[in-house]
Short mmCIF file of C-alpha atoms in Angstrom, two decimals:
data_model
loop_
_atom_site.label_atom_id
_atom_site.label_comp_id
_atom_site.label_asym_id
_atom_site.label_seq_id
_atom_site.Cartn_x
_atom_site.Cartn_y
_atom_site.Cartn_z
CA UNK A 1 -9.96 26.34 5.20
CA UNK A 2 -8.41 23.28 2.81
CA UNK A 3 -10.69 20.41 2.09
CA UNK A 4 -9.64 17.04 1.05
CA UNK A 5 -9.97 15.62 -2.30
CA UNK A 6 -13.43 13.52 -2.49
CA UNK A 7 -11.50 10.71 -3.76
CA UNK A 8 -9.75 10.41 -0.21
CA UNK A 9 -13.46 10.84 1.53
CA UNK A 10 -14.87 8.32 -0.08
CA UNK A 11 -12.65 5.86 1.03
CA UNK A 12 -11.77 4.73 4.63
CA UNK A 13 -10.05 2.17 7.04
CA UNK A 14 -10.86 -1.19 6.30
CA UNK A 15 -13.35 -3.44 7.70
CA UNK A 16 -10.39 -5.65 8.35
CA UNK A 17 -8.16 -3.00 9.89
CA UNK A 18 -11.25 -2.14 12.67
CA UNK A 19 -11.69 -5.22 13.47
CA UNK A 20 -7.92 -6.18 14.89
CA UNK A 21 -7.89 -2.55 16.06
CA UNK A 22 -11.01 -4.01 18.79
CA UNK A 23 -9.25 -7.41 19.80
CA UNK A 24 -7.34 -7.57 22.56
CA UNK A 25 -3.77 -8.36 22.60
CA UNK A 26 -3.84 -11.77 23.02
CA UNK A 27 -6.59 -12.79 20.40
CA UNK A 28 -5.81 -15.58 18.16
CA UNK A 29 -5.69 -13.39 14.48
CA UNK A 30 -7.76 -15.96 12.26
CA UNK A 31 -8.26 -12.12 9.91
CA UNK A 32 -4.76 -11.79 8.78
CA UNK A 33 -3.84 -13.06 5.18
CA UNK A 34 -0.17 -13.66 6.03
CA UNK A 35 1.43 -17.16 5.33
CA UNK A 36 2.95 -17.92 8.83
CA UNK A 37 6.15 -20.03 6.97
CA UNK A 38 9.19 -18.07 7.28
CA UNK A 39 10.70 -16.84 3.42
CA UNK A 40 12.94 -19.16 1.85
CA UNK A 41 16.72 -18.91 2.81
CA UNK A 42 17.81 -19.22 -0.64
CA UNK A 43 15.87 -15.53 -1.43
CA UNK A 44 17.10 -14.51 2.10
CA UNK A 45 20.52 -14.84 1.48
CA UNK A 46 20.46 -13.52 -2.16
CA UNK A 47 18.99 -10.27 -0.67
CA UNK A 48 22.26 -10.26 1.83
CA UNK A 49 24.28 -11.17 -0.70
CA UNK A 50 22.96 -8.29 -2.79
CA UNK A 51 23.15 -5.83 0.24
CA UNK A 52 26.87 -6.76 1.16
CA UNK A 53 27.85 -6.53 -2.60
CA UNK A 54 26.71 -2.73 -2.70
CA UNK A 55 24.78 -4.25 -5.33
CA UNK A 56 21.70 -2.90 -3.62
CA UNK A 57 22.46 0.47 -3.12
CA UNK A 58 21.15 2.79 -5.76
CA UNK A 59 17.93 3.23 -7.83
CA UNK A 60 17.10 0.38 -10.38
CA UNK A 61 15.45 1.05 -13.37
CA UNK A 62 11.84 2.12 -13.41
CA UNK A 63 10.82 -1.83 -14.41
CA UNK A 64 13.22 -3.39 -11.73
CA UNK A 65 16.29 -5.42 -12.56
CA UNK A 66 16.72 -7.16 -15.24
CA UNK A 67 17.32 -10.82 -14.07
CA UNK A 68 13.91 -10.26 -11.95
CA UNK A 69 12.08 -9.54 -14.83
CA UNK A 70 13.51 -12.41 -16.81
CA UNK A 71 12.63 -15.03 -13.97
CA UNK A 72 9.15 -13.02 -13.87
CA UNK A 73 8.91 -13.74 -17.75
CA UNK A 74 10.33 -17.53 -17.42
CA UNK A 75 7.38 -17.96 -14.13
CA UNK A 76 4.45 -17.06 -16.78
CA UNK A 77 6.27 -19.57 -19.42
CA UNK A 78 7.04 -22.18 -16.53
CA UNK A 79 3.03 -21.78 -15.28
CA UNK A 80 1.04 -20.71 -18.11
CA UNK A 81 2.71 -21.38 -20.80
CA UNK A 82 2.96 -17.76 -22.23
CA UNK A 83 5.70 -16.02 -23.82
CA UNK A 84 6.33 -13.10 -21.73
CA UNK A 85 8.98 -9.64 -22.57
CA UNK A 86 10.82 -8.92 -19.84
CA UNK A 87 10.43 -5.68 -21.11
CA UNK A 88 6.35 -6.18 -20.60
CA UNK A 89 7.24 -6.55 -16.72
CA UNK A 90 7.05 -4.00 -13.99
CA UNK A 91 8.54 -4.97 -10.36
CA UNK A 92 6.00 -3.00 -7.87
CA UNK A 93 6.02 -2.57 -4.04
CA UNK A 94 3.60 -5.46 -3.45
CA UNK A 95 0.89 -6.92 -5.20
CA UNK A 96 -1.37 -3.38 -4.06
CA UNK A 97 0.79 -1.43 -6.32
CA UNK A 98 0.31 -3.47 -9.00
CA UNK A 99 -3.35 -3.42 -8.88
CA UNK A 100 -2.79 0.79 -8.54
CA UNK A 101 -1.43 1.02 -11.28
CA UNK A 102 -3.30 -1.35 -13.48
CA UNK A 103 -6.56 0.83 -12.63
CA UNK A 104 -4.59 4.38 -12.41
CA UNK A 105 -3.96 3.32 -15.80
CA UNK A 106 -6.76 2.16 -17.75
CA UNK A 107 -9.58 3.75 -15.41
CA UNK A 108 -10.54 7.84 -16.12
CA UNK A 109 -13.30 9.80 -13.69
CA UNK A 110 -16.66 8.57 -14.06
CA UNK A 111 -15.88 5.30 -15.73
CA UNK A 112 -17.07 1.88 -13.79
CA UNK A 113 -14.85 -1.09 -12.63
CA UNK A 114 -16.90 -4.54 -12.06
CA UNK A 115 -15.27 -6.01 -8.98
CA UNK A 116 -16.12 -8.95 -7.09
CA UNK A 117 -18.78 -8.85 -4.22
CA UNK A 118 -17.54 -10.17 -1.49
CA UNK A 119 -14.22 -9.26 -2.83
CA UNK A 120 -10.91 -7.83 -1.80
CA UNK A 121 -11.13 -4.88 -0.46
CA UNK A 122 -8.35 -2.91 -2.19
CA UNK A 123 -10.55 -3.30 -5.68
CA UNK A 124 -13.13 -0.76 -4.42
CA UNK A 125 -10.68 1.52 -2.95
CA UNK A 126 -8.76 1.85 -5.71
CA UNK A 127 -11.14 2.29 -8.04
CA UNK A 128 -12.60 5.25 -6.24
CA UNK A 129 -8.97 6.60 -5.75
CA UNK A 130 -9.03 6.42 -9.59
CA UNK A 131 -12.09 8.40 -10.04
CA UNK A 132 -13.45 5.68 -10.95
CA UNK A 133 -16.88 3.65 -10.39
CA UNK A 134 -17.08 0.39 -8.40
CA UNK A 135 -19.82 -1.95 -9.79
CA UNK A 136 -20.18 -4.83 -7.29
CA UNK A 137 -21.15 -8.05 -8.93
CA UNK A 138 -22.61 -10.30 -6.37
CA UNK A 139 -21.11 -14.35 -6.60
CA UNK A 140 -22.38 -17.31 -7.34
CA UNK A 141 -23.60 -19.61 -3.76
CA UNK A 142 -20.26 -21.43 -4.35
CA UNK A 143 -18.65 -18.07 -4.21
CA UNK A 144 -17.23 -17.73 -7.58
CA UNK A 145 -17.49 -14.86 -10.19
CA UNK A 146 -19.95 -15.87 -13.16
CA UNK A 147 -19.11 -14.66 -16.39
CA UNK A 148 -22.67 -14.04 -17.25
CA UNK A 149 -23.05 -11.86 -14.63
CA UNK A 150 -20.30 -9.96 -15.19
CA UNK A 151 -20.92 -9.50 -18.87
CA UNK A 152 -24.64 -8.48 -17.80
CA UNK A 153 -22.73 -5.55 -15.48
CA UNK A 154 -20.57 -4.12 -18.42
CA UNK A 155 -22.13 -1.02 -19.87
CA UNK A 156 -20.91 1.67 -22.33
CA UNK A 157 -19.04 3.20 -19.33
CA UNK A 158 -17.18 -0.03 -18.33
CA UNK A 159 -13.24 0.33 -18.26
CA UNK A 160 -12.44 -2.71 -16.79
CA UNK A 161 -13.45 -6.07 -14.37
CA UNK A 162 -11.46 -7.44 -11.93
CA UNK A 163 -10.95 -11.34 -11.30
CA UNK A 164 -9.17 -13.00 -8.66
CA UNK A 165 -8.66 -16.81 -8.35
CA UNK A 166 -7.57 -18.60 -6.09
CA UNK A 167 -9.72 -15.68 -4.42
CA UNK A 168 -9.62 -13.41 -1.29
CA UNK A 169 -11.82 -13.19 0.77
CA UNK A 170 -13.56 -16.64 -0.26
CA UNK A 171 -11.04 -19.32 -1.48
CA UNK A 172 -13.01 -19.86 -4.56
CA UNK A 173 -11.32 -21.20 -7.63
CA UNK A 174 -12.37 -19.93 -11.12
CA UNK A 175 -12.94 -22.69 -13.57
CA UNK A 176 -11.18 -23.15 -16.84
CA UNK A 177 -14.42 -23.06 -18.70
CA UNK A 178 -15.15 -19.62 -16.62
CA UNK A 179 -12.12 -18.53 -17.16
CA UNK A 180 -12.58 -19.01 -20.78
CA UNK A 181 -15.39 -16.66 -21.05
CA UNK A 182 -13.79 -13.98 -18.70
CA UNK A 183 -10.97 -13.38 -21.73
CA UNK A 184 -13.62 -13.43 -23.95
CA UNK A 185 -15.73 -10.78 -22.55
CA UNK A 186 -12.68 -8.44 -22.37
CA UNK A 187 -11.68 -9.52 -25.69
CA UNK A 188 -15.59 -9.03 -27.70
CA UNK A 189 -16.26 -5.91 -25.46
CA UNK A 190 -13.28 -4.07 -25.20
CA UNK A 191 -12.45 -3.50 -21.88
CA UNK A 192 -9.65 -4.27 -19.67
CA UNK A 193 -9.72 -7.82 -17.23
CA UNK A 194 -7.58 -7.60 -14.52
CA UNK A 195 -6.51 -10.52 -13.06
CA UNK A 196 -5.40 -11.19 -9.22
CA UNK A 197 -3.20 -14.24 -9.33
CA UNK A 198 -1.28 -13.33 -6.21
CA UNK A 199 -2.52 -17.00 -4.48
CA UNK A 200 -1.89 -18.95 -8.04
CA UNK A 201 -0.33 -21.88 -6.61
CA UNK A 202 -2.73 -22.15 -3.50
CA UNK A 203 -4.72 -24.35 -5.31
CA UNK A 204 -6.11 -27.49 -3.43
CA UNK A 205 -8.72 -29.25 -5.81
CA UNK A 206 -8.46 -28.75 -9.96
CA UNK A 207 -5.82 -25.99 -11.22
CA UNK A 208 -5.06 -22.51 -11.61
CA UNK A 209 -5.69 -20.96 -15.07
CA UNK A 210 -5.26 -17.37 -16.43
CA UNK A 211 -7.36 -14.85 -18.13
CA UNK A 212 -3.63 -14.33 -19.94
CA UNK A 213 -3.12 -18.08 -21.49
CA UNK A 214 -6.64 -17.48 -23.42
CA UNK A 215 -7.00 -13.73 -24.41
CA UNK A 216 -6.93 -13.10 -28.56
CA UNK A 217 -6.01 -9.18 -27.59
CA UNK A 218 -4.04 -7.69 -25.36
CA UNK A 219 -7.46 -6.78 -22.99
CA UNK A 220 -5.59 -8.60 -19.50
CA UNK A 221 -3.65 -7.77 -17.51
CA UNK A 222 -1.85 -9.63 -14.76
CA UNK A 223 -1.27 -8.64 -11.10
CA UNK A 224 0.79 -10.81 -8.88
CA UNK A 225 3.38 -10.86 -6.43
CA UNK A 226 5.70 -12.87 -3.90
CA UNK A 227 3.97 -11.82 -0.91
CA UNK A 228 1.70 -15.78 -0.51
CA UNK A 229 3.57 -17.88 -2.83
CA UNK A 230 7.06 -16.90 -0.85
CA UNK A 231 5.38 -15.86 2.21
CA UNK A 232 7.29 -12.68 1.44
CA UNK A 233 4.21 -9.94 2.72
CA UNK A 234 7.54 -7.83 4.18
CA UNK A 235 9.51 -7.59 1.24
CA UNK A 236 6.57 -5.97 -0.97
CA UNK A 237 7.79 -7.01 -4.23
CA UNK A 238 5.08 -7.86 -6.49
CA UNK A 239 4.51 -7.10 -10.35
CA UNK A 240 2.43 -6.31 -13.40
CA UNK A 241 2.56 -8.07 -16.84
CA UNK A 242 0.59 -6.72 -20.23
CA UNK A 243 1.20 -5.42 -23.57
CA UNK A 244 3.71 -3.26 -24.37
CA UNK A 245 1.49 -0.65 -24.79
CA UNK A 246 -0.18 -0.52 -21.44
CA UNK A 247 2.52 -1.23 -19.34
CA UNK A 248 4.20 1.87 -20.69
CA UNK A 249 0.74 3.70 -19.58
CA UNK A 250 1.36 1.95 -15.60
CA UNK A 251 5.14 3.01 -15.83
CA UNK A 252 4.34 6.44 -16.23
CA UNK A 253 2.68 6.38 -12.75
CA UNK A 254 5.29 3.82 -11.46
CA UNK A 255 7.91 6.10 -11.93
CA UNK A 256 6.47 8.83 -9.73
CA UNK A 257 4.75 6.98 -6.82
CA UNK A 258 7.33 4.62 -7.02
CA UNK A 259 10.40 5.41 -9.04
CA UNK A 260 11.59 1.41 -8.21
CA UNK A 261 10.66 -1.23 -6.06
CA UNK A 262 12.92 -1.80 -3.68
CA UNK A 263 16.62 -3.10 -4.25
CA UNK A 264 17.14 -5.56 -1.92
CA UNK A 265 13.81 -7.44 -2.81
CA UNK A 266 14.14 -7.84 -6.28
CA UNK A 267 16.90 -9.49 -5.82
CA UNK A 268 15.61 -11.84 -2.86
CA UNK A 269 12.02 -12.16 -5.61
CA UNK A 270 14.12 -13.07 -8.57
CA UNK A 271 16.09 -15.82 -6.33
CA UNK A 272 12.67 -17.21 -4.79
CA UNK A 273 11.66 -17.39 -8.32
CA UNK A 274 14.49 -19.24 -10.42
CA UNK A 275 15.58 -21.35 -7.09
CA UNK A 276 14.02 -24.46 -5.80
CA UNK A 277 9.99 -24.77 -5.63
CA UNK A 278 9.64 -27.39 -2.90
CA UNK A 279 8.82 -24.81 -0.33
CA UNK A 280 5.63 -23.53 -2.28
CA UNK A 281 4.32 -27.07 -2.37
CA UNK A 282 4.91 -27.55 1.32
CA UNK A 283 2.86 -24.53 1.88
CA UNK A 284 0.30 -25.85 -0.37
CA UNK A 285 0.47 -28.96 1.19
CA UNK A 286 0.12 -27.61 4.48
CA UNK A 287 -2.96 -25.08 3.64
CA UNK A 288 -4.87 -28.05 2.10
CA UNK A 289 -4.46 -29.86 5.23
CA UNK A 290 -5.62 -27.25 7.29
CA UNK A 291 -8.52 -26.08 4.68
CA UNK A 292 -9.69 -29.57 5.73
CA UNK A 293 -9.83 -29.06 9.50
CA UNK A 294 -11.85 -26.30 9.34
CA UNK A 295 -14.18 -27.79 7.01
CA UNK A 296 -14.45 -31.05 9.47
CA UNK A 297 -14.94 -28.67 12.52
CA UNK A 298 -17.74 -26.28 10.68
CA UNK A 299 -19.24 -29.44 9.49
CA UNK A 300 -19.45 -30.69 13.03
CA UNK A 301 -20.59 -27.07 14.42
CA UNK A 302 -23.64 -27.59 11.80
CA UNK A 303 -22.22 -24.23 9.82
CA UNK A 304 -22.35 -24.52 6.10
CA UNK A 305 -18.96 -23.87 4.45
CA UNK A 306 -18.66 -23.06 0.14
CA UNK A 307 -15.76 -25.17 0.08
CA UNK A 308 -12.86 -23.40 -0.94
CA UNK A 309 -10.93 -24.68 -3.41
CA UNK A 310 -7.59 -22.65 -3.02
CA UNK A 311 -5.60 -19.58 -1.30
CA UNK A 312 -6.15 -19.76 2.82
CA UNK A 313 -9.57 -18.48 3.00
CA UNK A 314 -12.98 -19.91 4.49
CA UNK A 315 -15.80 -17.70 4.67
CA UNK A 316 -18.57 -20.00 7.08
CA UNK A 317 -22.32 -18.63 6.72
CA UNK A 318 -22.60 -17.90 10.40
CA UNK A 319 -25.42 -16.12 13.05
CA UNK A 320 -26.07 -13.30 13.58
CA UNK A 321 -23.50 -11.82 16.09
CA UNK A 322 -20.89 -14.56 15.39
CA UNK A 323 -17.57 -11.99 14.64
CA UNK A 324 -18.43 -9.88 17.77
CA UNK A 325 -19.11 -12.63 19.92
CA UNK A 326 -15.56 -14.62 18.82
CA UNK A 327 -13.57 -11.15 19.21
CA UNK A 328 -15.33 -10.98 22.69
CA UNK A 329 -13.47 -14.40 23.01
CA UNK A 330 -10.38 -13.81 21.84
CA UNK A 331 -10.55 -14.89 18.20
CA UNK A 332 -10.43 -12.66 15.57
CA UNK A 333 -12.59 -13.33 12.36
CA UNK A 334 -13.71 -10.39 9.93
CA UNK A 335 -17.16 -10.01 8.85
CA UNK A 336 -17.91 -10.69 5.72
CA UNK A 337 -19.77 -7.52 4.66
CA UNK A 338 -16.43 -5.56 5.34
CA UNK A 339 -15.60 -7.66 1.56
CA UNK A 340 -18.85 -6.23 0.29
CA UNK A 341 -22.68 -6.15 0.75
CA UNK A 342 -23.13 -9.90 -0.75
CA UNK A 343 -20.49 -10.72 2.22
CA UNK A 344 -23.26 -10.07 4.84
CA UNK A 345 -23.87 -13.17 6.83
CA UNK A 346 -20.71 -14.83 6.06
CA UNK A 347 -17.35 -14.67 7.90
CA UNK A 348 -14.09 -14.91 6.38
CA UNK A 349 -11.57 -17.40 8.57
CA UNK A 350 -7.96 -17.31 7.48
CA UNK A 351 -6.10 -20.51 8.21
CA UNK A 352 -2.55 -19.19 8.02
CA UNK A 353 -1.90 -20.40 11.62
CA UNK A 354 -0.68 -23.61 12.61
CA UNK A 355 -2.92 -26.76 13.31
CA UNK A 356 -2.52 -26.62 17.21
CA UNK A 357 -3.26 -22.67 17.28
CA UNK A 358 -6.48 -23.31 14.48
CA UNK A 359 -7.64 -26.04 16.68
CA UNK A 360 -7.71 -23.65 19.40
CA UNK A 361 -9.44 -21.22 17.71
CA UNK A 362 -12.52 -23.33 16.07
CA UNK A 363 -13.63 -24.74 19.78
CA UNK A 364 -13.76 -21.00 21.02
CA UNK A 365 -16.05 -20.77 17.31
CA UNK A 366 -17.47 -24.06 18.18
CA UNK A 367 -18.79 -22.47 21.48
CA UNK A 368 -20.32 -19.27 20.18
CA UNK A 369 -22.19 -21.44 17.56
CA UNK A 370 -23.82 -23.12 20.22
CA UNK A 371 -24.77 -20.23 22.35
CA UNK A 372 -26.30 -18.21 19.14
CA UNK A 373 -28.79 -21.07 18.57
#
């Protein structure tokens, strides 16, 4: 009789995935991390474009195009201000292959991966997929990741930590200061920081800053993707940048999961990344506006909210049968413990839904509150 691998067992259907898989049809999705702003024309048409040329056709090269890469390189200049080879760029089916093969790469059986708890749930999986260890290390109350505790976590066995800000599930916006210290821990102890910027420009109060812009080696390495800034989750183009020498490490298990992201979306990615911006600060715009709703409604409900500073996360400390009770209602909400043990008693909203349709949603929330107390 054939067994599966224990790296497949060890791993199963997201918390998130269950929970739409019990709402009815009709449920207002509050769980779903999709921007709900349609992709911008200009990278819609240059994927037609592409696609009528013929241009689209055939393989790419392992890396992607070219042009892609270059607007990829000239995003990291434009944003961070570091000099980035296009040749030190792979384009990846979403922002999830990236993060496989940053750990595929750098993580061997046995060795431990510091992740985020609450945290997105990919980081676990894939670590374990890896044969590697997940090492949850539990937030600060404002919900972001504190260098000191992550440098307490690393060990002789450590291969890597992951950060994410803006983060999922909890909004929360690394510091520069934080930051800082997170590309010096990888840099004094020799191990690898990956670094989730996938919701970079979601960033409502302060800014955005990179492990990348700070690092004296070449210990980070950068996951991100079109999939929030574009509101492009369809098209799964995403990418990884490092040093020379580990990206040729993640292309060698690029080219056989992958071979090349796909045609068609590398050409729509490097249009939505060279063309006009104004459509990411709408979204922005738009997010911050509706980040403040839901804090004004919480506030009223008596529910404490971290604030979040960025992405389109909330993640309310609720009672005790809060998720169940709003899925009984017709709103979907995901628990926080499906981001991790430290999630227990916590929530994660997402507000990528119009005003009218979030509105909606918080009375039905504003009504379970009051019937739990």
């Amino acid at each position: 009789m054939s067994e599966f691998a224990p790296r497949v067992e060890a791993i199963s259907i997201s918390g998130i995935r269950e929970v739409f898989e019990a709402a009815g049809e009709d449920a207002i999705n509050l769980g779903l991390g999709q921007p709900d702003f349609p992709a911008p024309e200009n990278a819609r048409a240059a994927a037609v474009e592409a696609i009528q040329a013929g241009e689209a056709d055939a393989y790419t090269g392992n890396k992607g195009i070219r042009p892609l890469r270059e607007a990829i390189a000239a995003k990291h200049e434009r944003d961070q201000g570091v000099a980035v080879d296009p040749d030190d760029v792979i384009a990846t089916a979403g922002g999830s292959e990236a993060l496989h093969l940053a750990l595929e790469a750098h993580v061997d059986v046995g060795q431990e991966v510091l992740i985020p708890d609450p945290g997105f749930v990919s980081y676990d999986a894939l670590t374990k997929l890896a044969g590697g260890e997940p090492v949850p290390v539990p937030l600060r109350d404002d919900l972001t990741l504190d260098p000191a505790a992550v440098e307490e976590a690393i060990t002789d066995d450590t291969a890597a930590f992951v950060v994410n800000s803006p983060g999922n599930p909890t909004g929360a916006v690394s510091s520069e200061a934080d930051v800082r210290a997170f590309a010096r821990l990888a840099d004094e102890h020799d191990v690898v920081c990956v670094s989730d910027e996938v919701y970079e420009h979601f960033v409502f109060d302060g800014d955005h800053h990179s492990p990348l812009t700070y690092a004296d080696t070449d210990s980070v390495v950068v996951v991100n993707g079109c999939s929030k800034t574009y509101s492009m989750t369809g098209w799964r183009l995403g990418w990884v940048t490092a040093s020379t020498r580990r990206i040729e490490r993640m292309l060698r298990v690029h080219q056989y999961i992958q071979a090349c992201a796909s045609a068609p979306a590398q050409y729509a990615a490097e249009e939505a990344l060279s063309g006009p911006q104004s459509v990411v600060d709408e979204m922005r715009e738009t997010f911050e506006e509706r980040r403040d709703l839901v804090l004004s409604r919480f506030d009223e409900m008596g529910v404490e909210v971290p604030t979040p500073q960025g992405a389109f996360y909330a993640m309310p400390r609720v009672p005790d049968g809060f998720v169940d009770a709003c899925i009984d209602r017709g709103v979907i909400v995901v628990p926080g413990d499906a981001f991790g043990a430290n999630g227990a008693g916590h929530a994660r909203i997402s507000y990528a839904n119009d005003a009218e349709t979030l509105d909606e949603a918080l009375d039905v929330m504003a009504d379970v509150v009051a019937d739990l107390r």
